[in-house]
């Protein structure tokens, strides 16, 4: 019977309107809708959805609480596994995680687990969050480098275990990619800060403006009384294509474009003093979430035409489905099977056009993905005045290169023990994008939690 | 929060102000050639400023700012006892200080401030130090006494001839070479056009010339590439690979174009507020 009820849509701002403002696009479920959606859950005895969640939230349990209208109870269940549910409910690619495993999804539509998680978290925020219980002080100190999702999750679990935790953050605000990368219209910054604020009453100290690698180092932290260190510095080094013209005016890395807009609130210039500049025609290279965020941001900053330029086809786009749909509804155009070969500028050094090649999909490669192959002689030009390069990020080397004895792989990511997440230096752990390369928020949080478990075990043995 | 413990006005038109700021963690680690990123308050942008001096015992960093737009005007109006919201550093790679023989340190305009700690360190490392400082005119020439105190020889050049040689810092360099001095290395810091002239002047002579680039920056930690430059045939991020580079390899024309990208926005952000010059303590 439950199968016949369709998945409940989430109300959204009208695409025409929202394409010109930075307010949140998806508006969230009302209580009645949340209860109805929760009733669709079959309460499986052996829930597959839990396995699909990188932090294994007890999904059927919290959904059951929603059907009982016990929203606070639902929140408490989620909080056992996740410290940032309002964030994850919004930004997780549920279609490839929890919702991908939902039994209802086989013949119909899976339960909207992400939307329900978000509903519960938002409800809890509106009522004032409860601070999780903290174990008695262990007398141990742990330093966490980087206040992104991995570091925050690690900090939360370590504080619960009674350790004194200090987070060292290079930027002037905690949150990492949640603050500088993901735009306001997808993840309101108040919500991020609210969830981060919950860590302080648990005894977590967050120090901002601390560039580890410059102002202090991993080895100094170990010498200065920290019993363990967690490195969660992420993948913050922008990749460029290395094509001619990439240093022209009007060519941004997605990191710069989004940092100016989100972290520095450039969209509110000149009230906020950081400028961000888009022209009339914008090309965004890449097709991941970062590319979608950049494209939709460009529209909101006043661009008339924004195109995603991607060398594969639509099926291979790595972005979250919902964002892809939202981008399309808002009028973002897609130049698929297309790859830029050079950028041309005018006499002032400003971008004026792109030269691209058409591609076709060839044989599947080792990973099973059909690799894009350029079509000879297919060059064509596109007129653009702004380019945003969103083709991925590498590991930021500030911490890794300043830490003697830290084993790295050939891409510069930190090598860890897969069980404990301990690095080649005893007492130093790492997780998130600095280990895996650019991935998702929830995977970073999962790694943070795993490392916290590893650190707890290490500190116990250390005595 | 980072308290301004001392303010000294160095020039009035344009307004140039020296601020000594309490930032013990930065002061403990900073080396000549490095910089900080500051943000005055919640609405402010992050701007990079090269360190002019530091006092590890007092835990202070000295910066020198010239009024060129909204943010610098606001910072220049900060009184003693006021606070920076954010003060991040030390950033960038320190200068490579060693005993090279005879070195020439050139500071143009505001560039005298960042060249000062490098010159002092080079002197302490046993080099013979010749300094060339320049400005448009004598009244906006800064830190003359400080530079004189550490230099074996100080050459001054002003565009209008109101002090020292009439002309540019390159004319000062010509004068040194005319005396038959053998120069082992040059540090040149100032406006990009000045650094380009020095590099163009020394390239045919084969004198090693180091410049400190001042591109637009946002985070200052290598995560965005706003500060990228073309050096040789490579793209470099000035905030993590520099800010010092081999002046003979830097694409200065590109650097100048990139610096002008936000000109219109900078105008819009400006307030019709006159500099506080003359009112502040001298």
XYZ file of N, CA and C in Angstrom, chain A residues 170-172 180 209 211 214-216 220 236-238 240 246-253 255-256 259-260 264 269-277 347-349 396 398, chain B residues 2 25 29 39 42-46 70 85-92 216 218-219 221-226 228-230 235 237 240 254 257-258 261-262 265 268-269:
246
model
N 42.727 27.789 9.306
C 43.512 28.823 8.615
C 42.674 30.054 8.255
N 41.426 29.840 7.881
C 40.586 30.982 7.498
C 40.037 31.676 8.743
N 39.281 32.762 8.535
C 38.799 33.520 9.681
C 37.497 32.965 10.246
N 33.114 28.374 2.567
C 33.661 29.088 1.401
C 33.178 28.513 0.081
N 42.305 31.784 11.988
C 43.506 32.515 11.533
C 44.800 31.787 11.856
N 47.364 29.285 10.443
C 47.820 28.517 9.290
C 48.879 27.525 9.765
N 52.762 27.219 8.927
C 53.399 28.536 8.971
C 53.526 29.024 10.414
N 52.409 29.058 11.123
C 52.420 29.642 12.467
C 52.797 28.587 13.513
N 52.520 27.330 13.181
C 52.967 26.209 14.010
C 53.021 24.995 13.094
N 55.450 20.487 16.244
C 55.400 21.422 17.383
C 54.181 21.162 18.252
N 42.125 21.619 -1.085
C 41.847 23.022 -1.377
C 42.773 23.641 -2.390
N 43.444 22.827 -3.174
C 44.385 23.387 -4.159
C 43.765 23.300 -5.540
N 43.389 24.431 -6.132
C 42.635 24.360 -7.381
C 43.468 23.822 -8.546
N 44.143 23.696 -12.526
C 43.886 24.429 -13.760
C 44.166 23.478 -14.911
N 44.974 30.951 -19.587
C 44.315 30.697 -18.308
C 44.596 31.775 -17.252
N 45.618 32.610 -17.487
C 45.899 33.673 -16.526
C 45.310 35.021 -16.953
N 44.453 35.009 -17.965
C 43.810 36.258 -18.392
C 42.837 36.752 -17.326
N 42.543 38.042 -17.375
C 41.549 38.600 -16.452
C 40.173 38.041 -16.792
N 39.463 37.596 -15.755
C 38.142 37.019 -15.995
C 38.165 35.511 -15.904
N 39.371 34.934 -15.727
C 39.458 33.492 -15.501
C 39.645 33.262 -14.009
N 38.666 32.603 -13.404
C 38.713 32.303 -11.971
C 38.866 30.797 -11.770
N 39.531 30.414 -10.686
C 39.344 29.045 -10.200
C 37.975 29.071 -9.506
N 37.339 27.817 -6.743
C 37.610 28.146 -5.343
C 37.625 29.651 -5.114
N 38.299 30.378 -6.012
C 38.346 31.836 -5.835
C 36.959 32.449 -6.019
N 34.772 31.464 -3.063
C 35.244 32.075 -1.816
C 34.885 33.560 -1.771
N 35.106 34.250 -2.874
C 34.730 35.665 -2.922
C 33.230 35.828 -2.662
N 33.359 35.658 1.600
C 33.551 37.104 1.713
C 32.267 37.883 1.418
N 28.378 43.032 -2.292
C 29.232 44.183 -2.576
C 28.352 45.346 -3.039
N 28.578 46.608 -2.638
C 29.711 47.083 -1.841
C 29.460 47.153 -0.331
N 28.334 46.610 0.146
C 28.132 46.571 1.599
C 29.275 45.764 2.225
N 29.552 44.601 1.641
C 30.757 43.854 1.971
C 31.793 44.237 0.924
N 33.062 44.352 1.346
C 34.031 45.056 0.497
C 34.795 44.190 -0.491
N 34.492 42.896 -0.552
C 35.219 42.043 -1.491
C 34.469 41.997 -2.823
N 35.098 42.480 -3.887
C 34.401 42.449 -5.176
C 34.439 41.064 -5.823
N 33.447 40.767 -6.622
C 33.474 39.572 -7.472
C 32.819 40.011 -8.776
N 33.443 39.614 -9.880
C 33.053 40.214 -11.149
C 32.635 39.143 -12.144
N 43.122 43.312 -25.851
C 44.384 44.029 -25.609
C 44.576 44.416 -24.136
N 43.462 44.440 -23.376
C 43.583 44.752 -21.945
C 43.855 43.507 -21.107
N 43.946 42.368 -21.768
C 44.203 41.135 -21.029
C 42.946 40.510 -20.469
N 45.930 20.480 -0.483
C 46.724 21.666 -0.164
C 48.012 21.229 0.535
N 50.330 22.864 2.268
C 50.931 23.646 3.355
C 51.285 22.791 4.571
N 43.311 41.774 17.354
C 44.723 42.147 17.285
C 44.831 43.666 17.446
N 51.725 35.278 18.054
C 51.986 34.023 17.351
C 52.670 34.295 16.012
N 57.160 33.704 14.690
C 57.591 32.870 13.563
C 58.018 33.632 12.316
N 42.111 41.637 8.097
C 40.716 41.993 7.838
C 40.306 42.850 9.023
N 34.027 42.834 10.140
C 33.201 41.811 9.516
C 32.927 42.061 8.025
N 32.763 43.315 7.641
C 32.451 43.607 6.237
C 33.702 43.735 5.357
N 34.856 43.791 5.987
C 36.084 44.095 5.255
C 36.524 42.965 4.348
N 37.346 43.334 3.353
C 37.992 42.323 2.539
C 39.291 41.910 3.217
N 39.830 40.793 2.771
C 41.134 40.344 3.264
C 42.183 40.990 2.384
N 39.529 52.153 -0.590
C 38.675 52.094 0.596
C 39.336 51.414 1.789
N 40.182 42.622 13.285
C 39.418 41.409 13.567
C 40.260 40.169 13.241
N 40.946 40.224 12.105
C 41.766 39.082 11.677
C 43.150 39.553 11.254
N 44.154 38.773 11.613
C 45.537 39.119 11.302
C 46.265 37.781 11.140
N 46.398 37.329 9.908
C 46.857 35.967 9.628
C 48.287 35.943 9.119
N 49.102 35.080 9.669
C 50.446 34.956 9.146
C 51.316 34.144 10.077
N 52.602 34.056 9.826
C 53.268 34.601 8.646
C 52.948 33.770 7.404
N 52.844 34.436 6.261
C 52.520 33.757 5.009
C 53.641 33.969 3.994
N 53.689 33.071 3.013
C 54.703 33.175 1.965
C 56.027 32.581 2.402
N 46.796 40.540 -6.541
C 45.563 40.444 -5.755
C 45.552 39.098 -5.037
N 43.319 36.606 -1.981
C 42.106 36.442 -1.188
C 42.445 35.700 0.111
N 42.780 34.411 -0.001
C 43.043 33.647 1.228
C 44.509 33.716 1.646
N 46.708 31.387 1.232
C 47.213 30.080 1.656
C 47.257 29.070 0.511
N 47.085 29.537 -0.720
C 47.225 28.641 -1.866
C 45.958 27.936 -2.301
N 44.815 28.349 -1.803
C 43.609 27.607 -2.147
C 42.787 28.201 -3.285
N 43.213 29.361 -3.835
C 42.335 29.931 -4.865
C 43.024 30.345 -6.165
N 44.288 30.692 -6.105
C 44.968 31.061 -7.337
C 44.695 32.476 -7.815
N 44.069 33.303 -6.999
C 43.838 34.703 -7.389
C 45.170 35.399 -7.652
N 47.887 34.282 -8.970
C 48.795 33.567 -9.855
C 49.512 34.506 -10.832
N 50.723 34.102 -11.133
C 51.606 34.873 -11.990
C 52.221 33.903 -12.986
N 52.707 34.456 -14.088
C 53.487 33.626 -14.986
C 54.959 33.938 -14.730
N 52.955 28.717 -14.234
C 52.044 29.482 -13.389
C 52.439 29.258 -11.938
N 51.699 30.529 -7.742
C 50.841 31.250 -6.810
C 51.765 32.084 -5.914
N 52.014 31.254 -1.959
C 52.716 30.093 -1.412
C 54.057 29.830 -2.095
N 51.652 41.010 -17.651
C 50.489 40.241 -17.235
C 50.122 40.593 -15.791
N 48.275 43.835 -15.671
C 46.892 43.707 -16.155
C 46.018 43.053 -15.100
N 46.544 42.021 -14.470
C 45.738 41.328 -13.448
C 45.450 42.237 -12.250
N 42.220 44.466 -12.658
C 40.951 43.825 -12.989
C 39.752 44.424 -12.253
N 39.946 44.794 -10.995
C 38.805 45.270 -10.199
C 38.755 46.790 -10.068
N 35.312 48.329 -9.551
C 34.739 47.964 -8.251
C 35.447 48.723 -7.135
N 33.990 52.020 -6.853
C 32.657 51.986 -6.236
C 32.741 51.835 -4.724
N 33.764 51.121 -4.251
C 33.866 50.865 -2.811
C 34.399 52.078 -2.065
